[in-house]
XYZ file of C-alpha atoms in Angstrom:
555
model
C 115.127 99.650 116.962
C 116.664 97.451 119.647
C 118.012 97.917 123.157
C 119.513 101.417 123.009
C 121.808 102.372 125.895
C 123.764 105.614 126.069
C 127.541 105.148 126.278
C 129.278 106.852 129.229
C 133.006 107.452 129.012
C 135.237 107.631 132.098
C 137.556 110.593 132.504
C 140.122 108.631 134.510
C 140.792 106.100 131.769
C 143.194 106.576 128.886
C 141.811 107.547 125.492
C 142.808 104.148 124.105
C 140.795 102.391 126.803
C 137.820 104.711 126.309
C 137.844 104.135 122.555
C 138.117 100.360 122.988
C 135.224 100.337 125.468
C 133.096 102.358 123.067
C 133.751 99.948 120.204
C 132.962 96.946 122.411
C 129.800 98.660 123.643
C 128.516 99.307 120.107
C 129.533 95.877 118.842
C 128.236 93.740 121.702
C 125.391 95.662 123.347
C 123.626 97.572 120.592
C 121.206 95.753 118.315
C 120.593 98.576 115.850
C 120.561 97.167 112.280
C 119.740 93.776 113.812
C 121.348 91.493 116.368
C 122.602 89.237 113.551
C 124.577 92.026 111.854
C 127.878 90.784 110.416
C 130.129 93.183 112.314
C 133.384 92.074 110.707
C 132.237 92.573 107.114
C 133.275 95.852 105.416
C 129.894 95.890 103.678
C 126.660 96.155 105.638
C 124.226 95.495 102.825
C 121.660 98.250 102.463
C 123.258 100.218 105.318
C 126.868 101.274 104.732
C 130.077 100.368 102.935
C 133.277 100.974 104.904
C 135.757 101.560 102.098
C 138.548 104.062 101.575
C 138.045 107.421 99.924
C 138.030 107.260 96.135
C 137.861 103.474 95.787
C 134.595 103.491 93.867
C 131.584 101.267 94.269
C 130.962 97.561 94.070
C 132.672 94.734 95.893
C 135.130 95.847 98.578
C 138.456 94.030 98.621
C 140.795 93.988 101.621
C 142.913 96.713 99.992
C 139.896 98.984 99.507
C 138.434 98.519 102.997
C 139.129 101.114 105.681
C 142.316 100.775 107.722
C 142.155 98.128 110.434
C 142.939 100.782 113.083
C 139.986 102.877 111.968
C 137.207 100.665 110.617
C 135.943 99.427 114.006
C 135.444 102.976 115.244
C 133.741 103.953 111.978
C 131.271 101.089 112.360
C 130.673 101.955 116.004
C 130.055 105.616 115.182
C 127.484 104.808 112.468
C 125.666 102.306 114.687
C 125.663 104.599 117.731
C 124.410 107.630 115.821
C 121.654 105.535 114.255
C 120.572 104.464 117.733
C 120.345 108.080 118.912
C 119.011 109.777 115.766
C 117.805 107.359 113.080
C 118.382 108.424 109.479
C 117.681 106.744 106.156
C 121.093 107.354 104.627
C 124.563 107.399 106.175
C 126.325 108.777 103.103
C 127.228 112.142 104.650
C 128.720 110.616 107.814
C 130.684 108.057 105.796
C 131.999 110.842 103.585
C 133.448 112.600 106.651
C 134.841 109.359 108.113
C 136.676 108.520 104.885
C 138.244 111.977 104.706
C 139.290 111.756 108.342
C 140.831 108.311 107.853
C 142.928 109.529 104.922
C 144.040 112.605 106.883
C 145.108 110.485 109.879
C 147.196 108.270 107.634
C 148.865 111.275 106.015
C 149.577 113.252 109.199
C 150.103 110.545 111.837
C 151.121 107.567 109.672
C 148.387 105.550 111.409
C 144.582 105.694 111.573
C 143.966 105.570 115.327
C 140.975 107.813 116.015
C 142.481 109.161 119.264
C 145.204 110.930 117.229
C 142.614 113.303 115.794
C 143.530 116.968 116.270
C 142.837 120.358 114.713
C 145.746 119.758 112.320
C 144.280 116.399 111.247
C 140.804 117.886 110.741
C 142.270 120.704 108.640
C 144.015 118.101 106.519
C 140.739 116.131 106.243
C 139.033 119.254 104.931
C 141.796 119.799 102.386
C 141.352 116.189 101.282
C 137.601 116.726 100.943
C 138.205 119.707 98.655
C 139.917 117.364 96.190
C 136.823 115.176 95.894
C 133.820 117.420 96.612
C 132.703 120.959 95.954
C 129.923 123.446 96.676
C 127.187 122.169 98.974
C 128.573 118.620 99.094
C 131.828 120.008 100.479
C 129.883 122.076 103.002
C 127.935 118.980 104.060
C 131.174 117.027 104.495
C 132.605 119.818 106.655
C 129.452 119.884 108.763
C 129.770 116.168 109.421
C 133.457 116.569 110.302
C 132.538 119.300 112.791
C 129.897 117.036 114.307
C 132.413 114.175 114.509
C 135.030 116.421 116.166
C 132.547 117.490 118.814
C 131.624 113.845 119.431
C 135.283 112.866 119.901
C 136.071 115.618 122.402
C 132.820 115.204 124.346
C 133.494 111.504 124.915
C 137.246 111.981 125.533
C 138.367 109.946 122.549
C 141.308 112.233 121.636
C 144.713 112.329 123.301
C 145.220 116.082 122.762
C 142.349 116.926 125.131
C 139.458 119.241 124.431
C 139.489 121.318 121.253
C 136.951 123.032 119.046
C 136.960 122.820 115.261
C 134.482 124.603 112.981
C 133.562 123.889 109.397
C 135.492 126.352 107.177
C 133.344 125.692 104.093
C 130.398 127.921 103.344
C 127.089 126.858 101.806
C 126.741 127.643 98.126
C 123.810 130.044 97.825
C 122.296 130.446 94.393
C 122.280 133.959 92.921
C 118.812 134.982 91.806
C 117.575 136.832 88.730
C 120.578 136.163 86.533
C 120.386 136.639 82.751
C 119.189 133.464 81.058
C 122.519 132.962 79.273
C 124.475 133.248 82.543
C 122.332 130.857 84.572
C 123.458 127.248 83.935
C 120.979 125.890 86.483
C 118.027 127.226 84.527
C 118.657 125.050 81.474
C 119.652 121.981 83.484
C 116.949 122.047 86.157
C 113.950 123.327 84.212
C 112.271 120.894 81.794
C 112.418 121.247 78.046
C 109.136 122.689 76.787
C 108.974 120.302 73.816
C 109.376 117.305 76.125
C 106.633 118.605 78.427
C 104.211 119.055 75.541
C 105.148 115.623 74.192
C 104.459 113.741 77.418
C 101.232 115.737 77.855
C 100.114 114.675 74.382
C 100.903 111.021 75.175
C 98.965 111.281 78.450
C 95.913 112.669 76.618
C 95.566 109.613 74.382
C 92.918 106.934 75.116
C 93.933 104.077 77.392
C 93.700 101.473 74.640
C 96.368 103.294 72.607
C 98.907 103.145 75.409
C 100.897 100.304 76.936
C 100.959 99.668 80.677
C 104.421 101.236 80.857
C 103.121 104.338 79.042
C 100.161 104.605 81.401
C 102.382 104.302 84.469
C 105.031 106.779 83.308
C 102.630 109.469 82.083
C 100.365 109.169 85.129
C 103.232 109.509 87.606
C 104.634 112.469 85.669
C 101.183 114.077 85.574
C 101.033 113.940 89.382
C 104.496 115.512 89.532
C 103.073 118.417 87.513
C 100.034 118.893 89.776
C 102.015 120.105 92.792
C 105.741 120.344 93.685
C 106.361 116.734 94.669
C 109.346 114.446 94.952
C 109.192 111.193 92.994
C 109.540 109.148 96.191
C 106.407 110.854 97.556
C 104.400 109.955 94.435
C 105.538 106.326 94.440
C 104.503 106.014 98.116
C 100.981 107.419 97.678
C 98.130 105.336 99.117
C 95.350 104.240 96.793
C 92.851 106.358 98.782
C 94.964 109.519 98.539
C 92.233 111.710 97.018
C 90.401 114.164 99.239
C 87.763 116.832 98.555
C 86.842 119.589 100.953
C 84.956 122.880 100.794
C 86.889 126.057 101.481
C 85.667 129.061 103.500
C 83.715 130.301 100.457
C 81.914 126.997 100.023
C 83.886 126.040 96.896
C 84.865 122.368 96.686
C 88.624 121.843 96.481
C 90.526 118.730 95.418
C 93.765 117.577 96.984
C 96.022 114.586 97.557
C 97.178 113.200 100.896
C 100.968 113.185 100.952
C 103.655 112.306 103.414
C 106.460 114.717 102.567
C 109.996 113.531 103.248
C 112.940 115.374 104.873
C 111.080 115.998 108.095
C 107.926 117.765 106.854
C 105.537 114.873 107.528
C 101.916 114.268 106.560
C 100.133 116.990 104.623
C 97.444 117.656 102.022
C 98.615 119.219 98.783
C 95.788 121.066 97.102
C 95.731 120.820 93.332
C 95.090 123.966 91.231
C 91.668 123.910 89.583
C 93.137 123.730 86.086
C 95.015 120.525 86.996
C 92.222 118.735 88.884
C 90.990 116.725 85.827
C 94.595 115.698 85.121
C 95.142 114.534 88.703
C 91.860 112.587 88.789
C 92.704 110.845 85.530
C 96.245 109.992 86.653
C 95.096 108.554 89.991
C 92.350 106.568 88.249
C 94.832 105.033 85.807
C 97.350 104.139 88.527
C 94.602 102.629 90.651
C 93.524 100.465 87.713
C 97.118 99.387 86.980
C 97.682 98.343 90.593
C 94.309 96.679 91.123
C 95.496 93.100 90.573
C 98.674 93.514 92.641
C 96.770 95.149 95.510
C 94.243 92.317 95.423
C 97.054 89.761 95.818
C 98.539 91.779 98.681
C 95.166 92.018 100.389
C 94.646 88.281 100.104
C 98.115 87.618 101.509
C 97.450 89.963 104.432
C 94.240 88.111 105.226
C 96.016 84.775 105.032
C 98.702 85.859 107.475
C 95.929 86.741 109.924
C 93.975 83.536 109.324
C 94.959 80.320 111.101
C 93.182 78.021 108.614
C 93.404 79.055 104.958
C 90.592 77.924 102.679
C 91.315 74.836 100.623
C 90.367 76.491 97.324
C 92.907 79.273 97.764
C 95.652 77.094 99.234
C 97.363 76.360 95.913
C 97.474 80.058 95.049
C 98.773 80.976 98.473
C 101.567 78.428 98.177
C 102.801 80.420 95.174
C 102.176 83.882 96.601
C 103.402 83.629 100.188
C 107.035 82.587 99.473
C 107.413 85.460 96.973
C 106.226 88.255 99.230
C 108.691 91.119 99.879
C 110.718 90.952 103.084
C 108.991 94.037 104.503
C 105.454 92.768 103.798
C 102.777 93.928 104.675
C 104.293 97.438 104.839
C 104.896 99.159 101.524
C 106.181 102.160 103.518
C 105.874 101.720 107.268
C 106.955 105.284 108.053
C 104.034 106.593 105.991
C 101.665 103.815 107.223
C 101.050 102.571 103.664
C 100.429 98.844 103.235
C 101.037 96.910 100.040
C 97.286 96.324 99.770
C 96.702 100.091 99.664
C 99.676 101.266 97.556
C 98.635 103.306 94.526
C 101.764 102.499 92.504
C 102.054 98.783 93.348
C 102.633 96.532 90.320
C 102.992 92.882 89.525
C 106.515 91.684 88.854
C 107.634 92.549 85.297
C 104.379 94.445 84.696
C 105.054 96.990 81.949
C 108.191 95.171 80.799
C 108.245 94.497 77.052
C 110.704 91.589 77.114
C 109.317 89.645 80.078
C 105.940 88.236 80.897
C 104.059 89.639 83.878
C 103.998 87.361 86.919
C 100.460 87.606 88.221
C 101.171 86.008 91.600
C 104.130 88.233 92.507
C 103.965 91.852 93.615
C 106.651 94.462 93.056
C 107.361 97.887 94.464
C 108.328 100.145 91.514
C 111.659 101.756 92.292
C 112.798 105.238 91.287
C 114.866 103.809 88.420
C 111.802 102.100 86.911
C 110.184 105.500 86.355
C 113.271 107.659 85.778
C 114.765 105.377 83.132
C 111.630 105.730 80.986
C 111.988 109.520 80.685
C 115.784 109.784 80.970
C 118.236 110.585 78.197
C 118.984 107.528 76.086
C 122.522 106.292 75.672
C 123.873 106.324 72.081
C 124.246 102.540 72.160
C 121.164 101.938 74.295
C 118.727 99.295 73.139
C 115.921 100.117 75.606
C 113.807 103.000 74.323
C 112.386 105.674 76.579
C 108.785 106.837 76.238
C 109.707 109.614 73.799
C 111.574 107.222 71.513
C 108.672 104.778 71.554
C 106.297 107.507 70.364
C 108.667 109.269 67.966
C 109.373 112.545 69.790
C 112.865 113.824 68.952
C 114.867 117.057 69.106
C 116.307 119.005 66.161
C 119.180 116.528 65.847
C 116.902 113.502 65.784
C 117.671 112.332 69.317
C 114.793 111.274 71.572
C 113.659 113.924 74.039
C 114.194 113.389 77.762
C 113.223 114.751 81.185
C 114.310 114.402 84.806
C 111.992 113.524 87.661
C 112.919 116.614 89.734
C 112.407 119.130 86.922
C 108.631 119.561 87.493
C 109.343 120.537 91.110
C 111.759 123.248 89.945
C 109.290 124.428 87.298
C 106.327 124.735 89.659
C 108.428 126.564 92.242
C 109.625 129.011 89.582
C 106.046 129.608 88.434
C 105.046 130.169 92.058
C 107.762 132.814 92.412
C 106.601 134.448 89.192
C 103.044 134.410 90.524
C 104.277 136.208 93.660
C 103.353 133.563 96.205
C 104.966 134.209 99.556
C 108.017 132.205 100.600
C 105.966 130.553 103.345
C 103.244 129.507 100.875
C 105.807 128.068 98.451
C 107.567 126.120 101.212
C 104.278 124.737 102.518
C 103.044 123.764 99.046
C 106.372 122.057 98.334
C 106.511 120.234 101.680
C 109.647 121.959 102.983
C 110.621 122.475 106.599
C 112.514 125.724 105.946
C 111.783 128.613 103.577
C 115.553 128.913 103.045
C 115.343 125.847 100.806
C 113.192 127.807 98.329
C 116.302 129.590 97.032
C 117.557 126.600 95.079
C 114.246 126.290 93.207
C 113.799 129.898 92.067
C 114.860 130.199 88.411
C 113.134 133.475 87.521
C 115.460 135.193 85.056
C 116.616 138.796 84.922
C 114.671 139.326 81.700
C 111.445 138.134 83.323
C 111.978 140.491 86.265
C 112.515 143.396 83.857
C 109.205 142.607 82.175
C 107.431 142.598 85.544
C 108.952 145.976 86.426
C 107.842 147.440 83.065
C 104.269 146.328 83.769
C 104.277 148.445 86.950
C 104.587 151.656 84.818
C 106.450 153.534 87.512
C 107.432 156.483 85.309
C 110.588 158.622 85.385
C 110.457 159.215 89.150
C 108.982 155.876 90.111
C 112.013 154.766 92.083
C 112.506 157.953 94.136
C 109.134 159.265 95.251
C 109.342 161.958 97.967
C 108.570 160.686 101.443
C 106.069 162.737 103.429
C 107.018 162.857 107.118
C 104.088 163.785 109.389
C 104.638 166.863 111.572
C 103.400 166.696 115.184
C 101.716 169.979 116.127
C 100.237 168.991 119.489
C 102.351 169.038 122.634
C 102.911 165.550 124.106
C 100.984 165.024 127.337
C 103.370 162.564 129.004
C 106.927 162.466 130.297
C 108.533 160.021 127.826
C 109.989 162.802 125.679
C 113.545 163.799 124.764
C 113.928 167.606 124.633
C 116.793 169.461 122.929
C 117.302 173.071 121.795
C 116.332 171.953 118.276
C 113.125 170.055 119.038
C 111.914 166.950 120.794
C 111.456 163.215 120.202
C 108.330 161.458 121.467
C 108.715 157.984 122.987
C 106.755 155.671 125.283
C 107.284 154.748 128.926
C 107.959 151.164 127.841
C 110.973 152.351 125.819
C 114.225 153.062 127.612
C 115.550 156.648 127.368
C 118.502 157.287 125.079
C 121.704 156.755 127.079
C 123.807 158.863 124.722
C 121.746 162.052 125.110
C 123.097 163.040 128.528
C 126.720 162.613 127.401
C 126.136 164.908 124.380
C 124.313 167.713 126.174
C 127.147 170.212 125.679
C 126.216 170.402 121.992
C 123.692 173.230 121.542
C 123.543 174.185 125.234
C 126.720 176.284 125.332
C 124.874 179.308 126.712
C 123.689 177.439 129.803
C 120.143 176.968 131.034
C 118.975 180.551 131.323
C 116.712 181.735 128.565
C 116.255 178.311 127.027
C 112.621 177.425 126.579
C 113.416 173.687 126.151
C 114.693 173.542 129.743
C 111.264 174.555 131.005
C 109.775 171.728 128.961
C 112.223 169.236 130.505
C 111.023 170.205 133.979
C 107.435 169.955 132.785
C 107.993 166.416 131.425
C 109.796 165.485 134.657
C 106.644 166.383 136.609
C 104.560 164.305 134.174
C 106.907 161.338 134.575
C 106.736 161.567 138.391
C 102.951 161.584 138.216
C 103.111 158.520 135.935
C 105.220 156.746 138.568
C 102.518 157.427 141.180
C 99.920 156.092 138.725
C 101.976 152.864 138.393
C 102.953 153.304 134.718
C 105.536 150.637 133.922
C 108.884 152.178 132.928
C 108.059 155.723 134.041
C 110.725 155.597 136.778
C 113.431 155.258 134.103
C 112.270 158.529 132.522
C 112.223 160.303 135.888
C 115.856 159.306 136.421
C 116.708 160.375 132.867
C 115.171 163.870 133.172
C 116.875 164.407 136.535
C 120.238 163.395 135.052
C 119.786 165.803 132.135
C 118.867 168.696 134.416
C 121.808 167.988 136.752
C 124.201 168.241 133.790
C 122.628 171.446 132.542
C 122.797 173.050 136.009
C 126.591 172.657 135.996
C 127.004 174.394 132.639
């Protein structure tokens, strides 16, 4: 990652000097993103684009680039944060920076970062509300809060120390809504006809399907075997299958995954009913990638060999210049090489209009899979898999699916099957069980059916509670005694502090003739004996009983 050094600001310097030193430090001393990074360009290809809010995508002109007073700090902030806590995407931080830049220009008429204040951050949040909503707005506010803390900690603001908190709240999904009132259910759960269609295509013999059909249906089949993300499927190693006997001696089948978003390496066990589907899908993908993996393996061996064989030299001269820039790592974070990538293909493999290039390897991107199941454009000339096989809806339009819909479906089925939140999160590869909420689409009607199956009867919701009655006298001193009864505790529990202050209720006649008072003295003796026997906490009960008796003696 380069030579990472932590920046140290100096309190005695002005905020302008501190900010300038920070920018120079990040520009000249950090090598994150590479020492040859073009610092002055508004576009860091594959990393970040430093453009104004609402300017769209594509090429960035001088008018669309961030303000000259702001862009250097924005670049420094992204590079510095990447050095401390590496992330794959900087979209959230850039979103906050763009809102802050626009707010500075509106409030201060300039974009100097040291003019940031609570007023400016409030204006930045108002600006964000015009462009984002729901959880995206909350994420933008979180990044603004993080940025505000960074600015005050390093003394980059002229107004001194301040604290600003994100006013937006996360958008929590309401559960068990009626089907007609739940828009997420229709959008995020797959269409049943499309599921049955792609299952029917998958069941056909290999010789009836094209390479594109085999790839698409096999990847989708793996998405249906366990709640996976498409990026996790595309990064599977060729030796991902694993079998192991459980505690009952039954052989189980699973796939080795590396879940994203912080979960890490795991084994996702496949339900028994889906094991044949998973085996078939992995077998087909392994066969599709066999030639490409062979080329990658040969190239790996050649890079390790000082003297390539003469017979293979002509082939290597074609292969080596065309290798990907990150060769030999297909996914270095997951320790998957190109020679062991299950979904590796040759260039243009599965493409109808181009001929496959046998000496070039290609990592299939998300779009390659998603476009083959996605909704077709009215004027689109490229057919998806449903159009190629004649599966249409009632209006004659080709069916379609989304890559994340199987994950939502399997999570909903898991909730219906009453798996615990921890089990669902673990099966899905999530760090937090709180993330399960967004994937639960069980409807109100389905919950009503489950309640009917319980057959609770007319009084099923209000059964009388039987409270056990203690008939034996407690044989220790951790007891609260009142004229109306007593409450049994333990020496480890602290006595009730409110009891002594409320003793005048029920004791108006004084101590004489009250049987409970005798019991208090009895429990005091028990507590003192417990203190001698070294019972932890007994001394607190001795003090409590003495305080109660001292109050009663004055009545």
